[in-house]
XYZ file of N, CA, C and O in Angstrom:
660
model
N 0.967 -1.342 -0.069
C -0.052 0.114 -0.154
C 0.762 1.367 -0.158
O 0.554 2.274 -0.812
N 1.904 1.466 1.000
C 2.622 2.360 0.798
C 3.653 2.409 -0.764
O 4.665 3.538 0.135
N 3.522 1.992 -1.127
C 4.329 2.146 -2.466
C 4.746 3.895 -3.238
O 6.054 3.401 -3.567
N 3.546 4.431 -3.197
C 3.789 5.620 -3.469
C 4.413 6.446 -2.824
O 5.101 6.933 -3.129
N 4.699 6.299 -1.456
C 5.180 7.236 -0.429
C 6.903 6.581 -0.316
O 7.527 7.469 -0.238
N 7.364 5.530 -0.164
C 8.298 4.669 -0.552
C 9.175 5.603 -2.167
O 10.028 5.761 -1.596
N 8.229 5.245 -3.128
C 9.232 5.701 -4.176
C 9.258 7.092 -3.897
O 10.492 7.967 -4.297
N 8.330 8.323 -3.517
C 8.725 9.461 -3.457
C 9.454 9.670 -2.629
O 10.833 10.755 -2.702
N 9.921 9.163 -1.099
C 10.940 9.381 -0.339
C 12.418 8.795 -1.018
O 13.003 9.517 -0.513
N 12.403 8.070 -1.660
C 13.603 7.613 -2.542
C 14.275 8.609 -3.517
O 15.288 9.025 -3.392
N 13.443 9.457 -3.964
C 13.668 10.149 -4.908
C 13.947 11.576 -4.079
O 15.116 12.184 -4.677
N 12.840 11.784 -2.846
C 13.783 13.000 -2.106
C 14.831 13.393 -1.841
O 15.562 13.768 -1.448
N 14.897 12.013 -1.184
C 16.334 11.601 -0.031
C 17.474 12.023 -1.129
O 18.884 11.845 -1.027
N 17.208 11.607 -2.621
C 18.231 11.752 -3.299
C 18.361 13.369 -3.896
O 19.207 14.073 -4.954
N 17.518 14.657 -3.298
C 17.610 15.948 -4.000
C 16.985 15.939 -4.894
O 16.987 17.203 -5.572
N 15.989 15.530 -5.744
C 15.474 15.598 -6.376
C 13.686 16.154 -6.150
O 13.271 15.832 -5.186
N 13.415 17.142 -6.971
C 11.806 17.656 -6.998
C 11.131 16.798 -8.001
O 11.590 16.218 -8.815
N 9.868 16.393 -7.148
C 9.024 15.356 -7.572
C 7.485 15.798 -7.994
O 7.255 16.324 -7.330
N 7.520 15.300 -9.274
C 6.274 15.859 -10.181
C 5.191 14.987 -9.999
O 5.985 13.888 -11.214
N 4.289 14.534 -9.336
C 3.828 13.102 -9.534
C 2.431 13.550 -10.054
O 1.576 14.722 -10.507
N 2.128 12.484 -11.451
C 1.067 12.542 -12.267
C 0.464 11.484 -12.510
O 1.152 10.463 -12.858
N -0.744 10.986 -12.077
C -1.746 9.970 -11.657
C -1.588 9.466 -13.812
O -1.651 10.509 -14.395
N -1.936 8.336 -13.875
C -1.932 7.556 -15.178
C -3.191 8.322 -15.876
O -3.321 8.415 -17.242
N -4.404 8.841 -15.142
C -5.575 9.444 -15.823
C -5.425 10.664 -16.136
O -6.405 11.443 -16.443
N -4.347 11.687 -15.997
C -4.009 12.915 -16.071
C -3.892 13.034 -17.491
O -3.023 12.459 -18.155
N -4.212 13.849 -18.018
C -4.181 14.509 -19.293
C -3.550 15.651 -19.149
O -4.492 16.764 -18.784
N -2.649 16.013 -19.505
C -1.752 17.266 -19.551
C -1.760 18.115 -21.261
O -1.609 16.986 -22.204
N -2.519 19.186 -20.817
C -2.886 19.819 -22.470
C -1.403 20.905 -23.204
O -1.384 21.363 -24.174
N -0.292 20.868 -21.838
C 0.514 21.058 -22.321
C 2.194 20.889 -21.284
O 1.595 20.351 -20.468
N 3.136 20.832 -21.238
C 3.930 20.564 -20.698
C 4.087 20.951 -19.371
O 4.249 22.183 -19.067
N 4.055 20.135 -18.366
C 3.899 20.715 -17.118
C 5.322 21.194 -16.381
O 4.879 21.944 -15.651
N 5.923 21.347 -17.151
C 7.098 21.901 -16.822
C 6.761 23.421 -17.046
O 7.594 24.363 -15.858
N 6.444 23.595 -17.809
C 5.616 25.328 -17.595
C 5.540 25.870 -16.675
O 5.629 26.876 -16.132
N 4.718 25.034 -15.702
C 4.204 25.428 -14.574
C 4.846 25.063 -13.339
O 4.401 26.065 -12.432
N 5.530 24.012 -13.449
C 6.568 23.760 -12.301
C 7.638 24.078 -12.283
O 8.717 24.199 -11.280
N 8.718 24.370 -13.125
C 9.932 24.695 -13.430
C 10.532 25.611 -14.220
O 11.794 26.050 -13.715
N 9.322 26.287 -14.924
C 9.979 27.556 -15.826
C 10.199 28.775 -14.908
O 9.280 28.444 -14.100
N 10.548 30.016 -15.783
C 10.251 30.734 -14.641
C 8.920 31.367 -14.784
O 8.183 32.591 -15.181
N 7.604 30.746 -14.339
C 6.308 31.591 -14.456
C 5.788 31.941 -12.697
O 6.637 31.021 -11.847
N 4.884 32.602 -12.392
C 4.125 32.319 -10.851
C 3.722 30.957 -10.205
O 4.282 30.831 -9.273
N 3.486 29.921 -11.497
C 2.977 28.903 -10.844
C 4.353 28.454 -10.636
O 4.823 27.411 -9.277
N 5.798 28.227 -11.051
C 6.777 27.684 -10.788
C 7.768 28.476 -9.269
O 8.201 27.500 -8.538
N 6.904 29.735 -9.279
C 7.641 29.980 -8.017
C 6.639 29.919 -7.178
O 7.644 29.464 -5.851
N 5.479 29.663 -7.023
C 4.701 29.069 -6.362
C 5.283 27.272 -5.708
O 5.632 27.386 -4.536
N 5.386 26.849 -6.474
C 6.150 25.530 -6.819
C 7.168 25.317 -5.816
O 7.526 24.765 -4.939
N 8.649 26.329 -6.299
C 9.742 26.084 -5.355
C 9.848 26.846 -3.994
O 10.174 26.223 -3.067
N 8.659 27.373 -3.727
C 8.355 28.170 -2.407
C 7.450 27.059 -1.445
O 7.658 27.098 -0.402
N 7.118 26.211 -1.987
C 6.478 24.698 -1.187
C 7.217 23.557 -0.772
O 7.713 23.148 -1.525
N 6.621 23.227 0.046
C 7.048 21.764 0.508
C 6.671 20.667 -0.199
O 6.968 19.828 -1.542
N 5.328 20.826 -0.816
C 4.456 20.023 -1.288
C 3.402 21.043 -1.811
O 2.636 21.821 -0.926
N 3.095 20.719 -2.847
C 1.578 21.411 -3.541
C 0.930 20.194 -4.168
O 1.344 19.560 -4.957
N -0.461 20.766 -3.996
C -0.940 19.494 -4.647
C -2.432 19.592 -5.177
O -2.914 20.875 -4.372
N -2.918 19.052 -6.161
C -4.266 19.794 -6.861
C -5.599 19.359 -5.626
O -5.053 18.655 -4.601
N -6.571 20.071 -6.110
C -7.727 19.900 -5.878
C -8.741 19.336 -6.702
O -8.225 19.291 -8.130
N -10.249 19.153 -6.292
C -10.978 18.824 -7.241
C -12.159 19.559 -7.601
O -12.848 19.557 -7.803
N -11.657 20.916 -6.948
C -12.233 21.945 -7.372
C -11.521 22.535 -8.867
O -10.929 23.055 -9.016
N -12.938 22.875 -9.438
C -12.517 23.003 -10.942
C -13.197 24.562 -11.261
O -13.033 24.837 -12.425
N -13.700 25.339 -10.154
C -14.283 26.451 -10.747
C -13.437 27.640 -9.798
O -13.477 28.044 -8.762
N -12.462 28.198 -10.649
C -12.038 29.501 -9.866
C -13.105 30.648 -9.446
O -12.832 31.127 -8.609
N -14.161 30.702 -10.041
C -14.975 32.029 -9.695
C -15.895 31.186 -8.332
O -15.961 32.000 -7.691
N -15.973 29.769 -8.156
C -16.573 29.276 -6.958
C -15.618 29.639 -6.284
O -16.259 30.212 -4.664
N -14.396 29.504 -6.263
C -13.096 29.637 -4.877
C -12.931 30.784 -4.779
O -13.071 30.933 -3.419
N -13.112 31.670 -6.170
C -12.980 33.206 -5.315
C -14.102 33.766 -4.278
O -13.920 34.664 -3.665
N -15.319 33.209 -4.540
C -16.249 33.314 -3.716
C -16.278 33.243 -2.516
O -16.534 33.464 -1.320
N -15.968 32.158 -2.230
C -15.678 31.418 -0.953
C -14.020 31.371 -0.141
O -13.749 30.952 0.761
N -12.864 32.208 -1.125
C -11.991 32.616 -0.640
C -10.870 31.202 -0.806
O -10.150 30.947 0.049
N -11.060 30.279 -1.549
C -10.820 28.809 -1.720
C -11.602 27.827 -1.813
O -13.059 28.301 -1.706
N -10.993 26.476 -1.911
C -11.963 25.442 -2.165
C -11.323 24.630 -0.419
O -10.604 23.683 -0.677
N -12.356 25.001 0.529
C -11.689 24.286 1.861
C -12.632 22.904 1.816
O -12.511 21.841 2.748
N -13.961 22.715 1.393
C -14.462 21.522 1.264
C -14.507 20.392 0.810
O -14.311 19.080 1.157
N -13.265 20.699 0.113
C -12.772 19.381 -0.947
C -11.850 18.682 -0.505
O -10.947 19.324 0.420
N -11.525 17.369 -0.613
C -10.520 16.769 -1.001
C -9.148 16.893 -1.710
O -9.490 17.335 -2.570
N -8.305 17.027 -0.987
C -6.802 17.345 -2.216
C -6.759 16.013 -2.987
O -6.946 14.864 -2.402
N -6.269 16.335 -4.057
C -6.302 15.079 -4.969
C -4.503 14.835 -5.329
O -3.948 15.562 -6.085
N -4.117 14.004 -4.835
C -2.988 13.462 -4.749
C -2.649 12.887 -6.246
O -1.209 12.339 -6.463
N -3.616 12.924 -7.126
C -2.952 12.663 -8.809
C -2.403 13.865 -9.180
O -1.590 13.431 -10.088
N -2.390 14.736 -8.625
C -1.332 15.715 -9.273
C -0.622 16.396 -7.971
O -1.455 17.183 -7.392
N 0.730 16.410 -7.910
C 1.596 16.764 -6.512
C 2.790 17.024 -6.989
O 3.459 16.203 -7.462
N 3.198 18.039 -6.396
C 4.843 18.898 -6.634
C 5.181 18.803 -5.340
O 4.695 19.356 -4.574
N 6.329 17.978 -5.101
C 7.072 17.676 -4.026
C 8.721 18.087 -3.874
O 9.509 17.941 -4.757
N 8.984 18.936 -3.592
C 9.898 19.694 -3.170
C 11.263 18.951 -2.207
O 10.110 18.484 -0.785
N 12.776 18.424 -2.122
C 13.429 17.695 -1.423
C 13.494 18.361 0.117
O 14.447 18.934 0.621
N 12.864 18.804 0.685
C 12.647 19.543 2.116
C 12.341 18.339 3.510
O 11.955 17.835 3.371
N 13.190 19.139 4.392
C 13.247 18.284 5.531
C 11.423 17.918 6.025
O 10.865 16.607 6.114
N 10.505 18.934 5.548
C 9.320 19.218 6.075
C 8.632 18.087 5.189
O 7.855 17.147 5.572
N 8.977 18.579 3.864
C 8.002 17.161 3.299
C 8.497 15.953 3.521
O 7.854 14.949 3.224
N 9.684 15.624 3.231
C 10.451 14.333 3.989
C 9.912 13.803 5.122
O 9.344 12.477 5.208
N 9.120 14.702 5.994
C 8.812 14.249 6.979
C 7.358 13.875 7.006
O 6.761 12.918 7.628
N 6.720 14.546 5.950
C 5.217 14.468 5.617
C 4.876 12.979 5.042
O 4.162 11.928 5.413
N 6.204 13.006 3.844
C 5.655 11.462 3.403
C 6.237 10.175 4.331
O 5.371 9.228 3.810
N 6.678 10.364 4.769
C 7.720 9.232 5.845
C 6.226 9.334 6.885
O 5.632 7.693 6.849
N 5.556 9.893 7.552
C 3.934 10.019 8.097
C 3.083 9.390 7.329
O 2.726 8.533 8.126
N 3.008 9.993 6.266
C 1.933 9.400 5.431
C 2.170 8.014 5.049
O 1.235 7.331 4.997
N 3.236 7.418 4.655
C 3.852 6.395 4.391
C 3.305 5.169 5.771
O 2.839 4.098 5.684
N 3.882 5.748 6.800
C 3.739 5.371 8.302
C 2.119 5.020 8.588
O 1.750 3.784 9.045
N 1.222 5.780 8.403
C -0.200 5.880 8.175
C -0.746 4.886 7.181
O -1.849 4.573 7.525
N -0.240 4.895 6.107
C -0.961 3.779 5.456
C -0.747 2.346 5.412
O -1.374 1.519 5.798
N 0.688 2.073 6.170
C 0.763 0.879 6.753
C 0.265 0.476 8.047
O -0.396 -0.619 8.628
N -0.325 1.504 8.772
C -1.395 1.321 9.633
C -2.765 1.359 9.840
O -3.288 0.722 11.073
N -3.310 1.859 8.473
C -4.592 2.400 8.689
C -5.418 0.460 8.740
O -4.466 -0.668 8.051
N -6.245 0.452 9.280
C -7.579 -0.569 9.592
C -8.483 -0.426 8.594
O -9.490 -1.360 8.926
N -8.768 0.374 7.913
C -9.967 0.407 6.853
C -9.779 -0.034 5.612
O -8.242 0.395 5.031
N -10.265 -1.012 5.108
C -9.856 -1.486 4.103
C -9.758 -1.066 2.633
O -9.238 -1.425 1.876
N -10.329 -0.051 2.460
C -11.131 0.789 1.007
C -10.281 2.297 1.736
O -10.763 2.595 0.478
N -9.458 2.354 2.768
C -9.211 3.706 2.767
C -7.484 3.773 1.661
O -6.889 2.990 2.111
N -7.716 4.462 0.619
C -6.574 4.506 -0.178
C -5.495 5.525 0.155
O -5.938 6.907 1.265
N -4.540 5.743 -0.578
C -3.326 6.533 -0.089
C -4.036 8.383 0.099
O -3.753 9.488 0.860
N -4.838 8.584 -0.847
C -5.228 9.974 -0.951
C -6.142 10.423 0.309
O -6.308 11.424 0.847
N -7.154 9.226 0.723
C -7.951 9.393 1.729
C -6.837 9.338 3.167
O -7.008 10.243 4.350
N -5.738 8.770 3.053
C -4.742 9.107 4.523
C -4.355 10.443 4.236
O -3.704 10.923 4.983
N -3.521 11.073 3.274
C -3.135 12.300 2.910
C -3.707 13.322 3.470
O -3.533 14.322 4.553
N -5.369 13.160 2.960
C -6.208 14.340 3.665
C -6.270 14.174 4.946
O -6.791 15.305 5.680
N -6.481 13.187 5.970
C -6.443 12.600 7.056
C -5.612 13.506 7.875
O -5.595 13.902 8.478
N -4.076 13.202 7.341
C -3.384 13.409 7.811
C -3.312 15.207 7.991
O -2.741 15.203 9.061
N -3.484 15.578 7.065
C -3.399 17.274 6.947
C -4.448 17.937 7.827
O -4.384 19.020 7.920
N -5.451 17.177 8.183
C -6.878 17.243 8.886
C -6.718 17.286 10.284
O -7.467 17.588 11.304
N -5.208 16.401 10.553
C -5.052 16.061 11.916
C -3.902 16.614 12.662
O -2.343 16.557 12.487
N -3.825 17.536 13.496
C -3.158 18.333 14.424
C -2.186 17.323 14.672
O -2.515 15.892 15.753
N -1.265 17.253 15.716
C -0.190 16.730 16.714
C -0.913 16.349 17.617
O -0.920 14.958 17.991
N -1.712 16.865 18.516
C -2.804 16.729 19.259
C -3.802 15.608 18.785
O -4.486 15.125 19.949
N -4.159 15.404 17.847
C -5.350 14.481 17.569
C -6.141 15.137 17.144
O -7.248 14.538 16.651
N -6.272 16.435 17.750
C -7.890 17.635 17.312
C -7.528 17.435 15.606
O -6.801 17.636 15.012
N -8.713 18.190 14.964
C -9.091 18.248 13.799
C -9.011 19.681 13.623
O -9.396 20.706 14.667
N -8.787 19.982 12.149
C -8.624 21.554 11.641
C -9.616 21.567 10.700
O -9.863 20.637 9.669
N -10.040 22.909 10.329
C -11.159 23.118 9.321
C -9.906 23.506 7.882
O -10.570 23.885 6.862
N -8.368 23.538 7.996
C -8.047 24.155 7.038
C -8.454 25.344 6.250
O -8.598 25.336 5.197
N -8.293 26.769 6.904
C -8.603 27.991 6.683
C -7.324 28.617 6.971
O -6.312 28.261 7.217
N -6.772 29.127 5.777
C -5.618 29.839 5.851
C -5.623 31.142 6.899
O -6.577 31.471 7.286
N -4.436 31.338 7.278
C -4.474 31.987 8.564
C -4.400 31.833 10.211
O -4.367 32.071 10.656
N -4.617 30.630 10.041
C -4.836 29.709 11.405
C -3.266 29.245 12.243
O -3.826 29.157 13.401
N -2.363 29.445 11.542
C -1.140 28.623 12.340
C -1.810 26.762 12.052
O -0.426 26.779 12.981
N -2.140 26.299 12.121
C -2.638 25.010 11.742
C -1.758 24.595 11.153
O -0.995 24.596 10.250
N -1.516 22.788 11.074
C -0.893 22.140 10.555
C -0.847 22.347 9.348
O 0.483 22.349 8.486
N -1.725 22.295 8.583
C -1.802 22.724 7.097
C -2.100 24.108 6.625
O -2.551 24.112 5.356
N -1.759 24.783 7.567
C -2.187 26.310 7.133
C -1.522 26.700 5.844
O -2.544 27.565 5.009
N -0.244 26.651 5.970
C 0.684 26.904 4.606
C 0.285 25.918 3.267
O 0.484 26.459 2.173
N -0.222 24.894 3.674
C -0.436 23.890 2.516
C -1.742 24.419 1.649
O -1.583 24.158 0.531
N -2.095 25.251 2.134
C -3.446 25.839 1.519
C -3.367 27.681 1.083
O -3.946 28.301 0.876
N -2.015 27.965 1.588
C -1.730 29.251 0.853
C -1.446 30.400 1.465
O -1.029 31.350 1.635
N -1.536 30.032 3.180
C -1.135 30.655 4.409
C 0.338 31.178 5.014
O 0.267 31.728 5.740
N 1.016 30.413 3.997
C 2.557 30.108 4.643
C 3.305 30.862 3.564
O 3.030 31.280 2.746
N 4.754 30.924 3.945
C 5.226 31.536 2.681
C 6.521 30.874 2.252
O 7.421 31.213 1.865
N 6.477 29.366 2.736
C 6.978 28.375 2.131
C 8.504 27.992 3.505
O 8.591 28.306 4.354
N 9.193 27.176 2.753
C 10.586 27.027 3.538
C 10.271 26.072 4.459
O 11.103 25.803 5.715
N 9.096 25.439 4.987
C 8.966 24.582 6.410
C 8.453 25.618 7.278
O 8.895 25.054 8.204
N 7.998 26.618 7.717
C 7.908 27.601 8.511
C 6.457 27.498 9.276
O 6.716 28.430 10.474
N 5.414 26.206 9.198
C 4.385 25.950 10.228
C 4.779 25.431 10.986
O 6.352 24.740 11.128
N 4.105 25.334 12.036
C 4.431 24.712 13.243
C 5.074 23.018 12.812
O 5.014 22.452 11.822
N 5.438 22.586 14.116
C 6.302 21.477 13.550
C 5.556 19.970 13.334
O 4.352 19.827 13.690
N 5.703 19.424 11.591
C 4.873 18.607 11.704
C 4.168 19.341 10.176
O 3.626 18.659 9.511
N 4.189 20.831 10.031
C 3.118 21.195 9.099
C 4.114 21.011 7.607
O 5.137 20.676 7.520
N 3.131 21.160 6.848
C 3.733 21.361 5.040
C 3.131 22.535 4.710
O 2.263 23.414 4.793
N 3.984 23.085 4.081
C 3.822 24.407 3.821
C 4.154 24.322 2.123
O 4.485 23.298 1.603
N 3.556 25.079 1.406
C 2.909 24.796 0.157
C 1.976 25.547 -0.571
O 1.292 26.485 0.302
N 1.395 25.419 -1.503
C 0.035 25.984 -2.241
C -0.995 24.932 -3.240
O -0.500 24.378 -3.701
N -1.979 25.495 -3.366
C -2.818 24.943 -3.858
C -3.685 26.156 -5.071
O -4.288 27.115 -4.396
N -3.251 25.984 -5.745
C -4.199 27.779 -7.151
C -5.644 27.236 -7.348
O -6.238 25.795 -7.378
N -5.989 27.940 -7.253
C -7.937 28.136 -7.959
C -7.751 27.295 -9.032
O -7.169 27.455 -10.334
N -8.307 26.567 -9.118
C -9.108 25.866 -10.138
C -7.788 24.250 -10.616
O -7.658 24.337 -11.938
N -7.042 24.103 -9.429
C -5.979 23.344 -9.857
C -6.373 21.602 -9.390
O -6.284 21.090 -9.225
N -7.682 21.861 -10.503
C -7.848 20.565 -10.197
C -7.184 19.215 -11.395
O -6.258 19.459 -12.158
N -7.842 18.233 -11.352
C -7.343 16.993 -11.924
C -7.545 17.298 -13.533
O -6.967 16.434 -14.724
N -8.118 18.550 -14.628
C -7.810 18.374 -15.725
C -6.291 19.324 -16.312
O -5.955 18.936 -17.311
N -5.623 19.608 -15.191
C -4.343 20.159 -15.831
C -4.004 20.438 -16.702
O -3.328 20.973 -17.823
N -5.238 21.680 -17.046
C -5.174 22.724 -18.185
C -4.034 23.819 -18.040
O -3.568 24.049 -16.993
């Protein structure tokens, strides 16, 4: 079950930046433009420990609510920098996958559960500016692992759904 996290960790430990793309993702242009070239998207990715997509596909709806906080993050498109914070999260993600007792809980479910659970076991609402574990993972931080211990920094852009347009 934790094959995805084991492979990610192997690449991260080698100092590689990793772009995860599920087999059912269709790229309409080279993803390097958004993640590696000199663009706003690449700058966001470079500042993030982990940047992950959502299933929110309407930038208009997201703008009305200041984000897409009710949806799951979609690990089908994910960019991971080789930072200590990212490696710690990927390690915890793999451990949680090995420990799950839910027969139908897959890696995306566990990823989302980890982001919504604080170190003390309480849950968070995943709103930016709260100083919570996933605060900066939703655009509330400035990158570099500066959230509370065990946090993940990064960003999710408007309309960053699995269509990868």
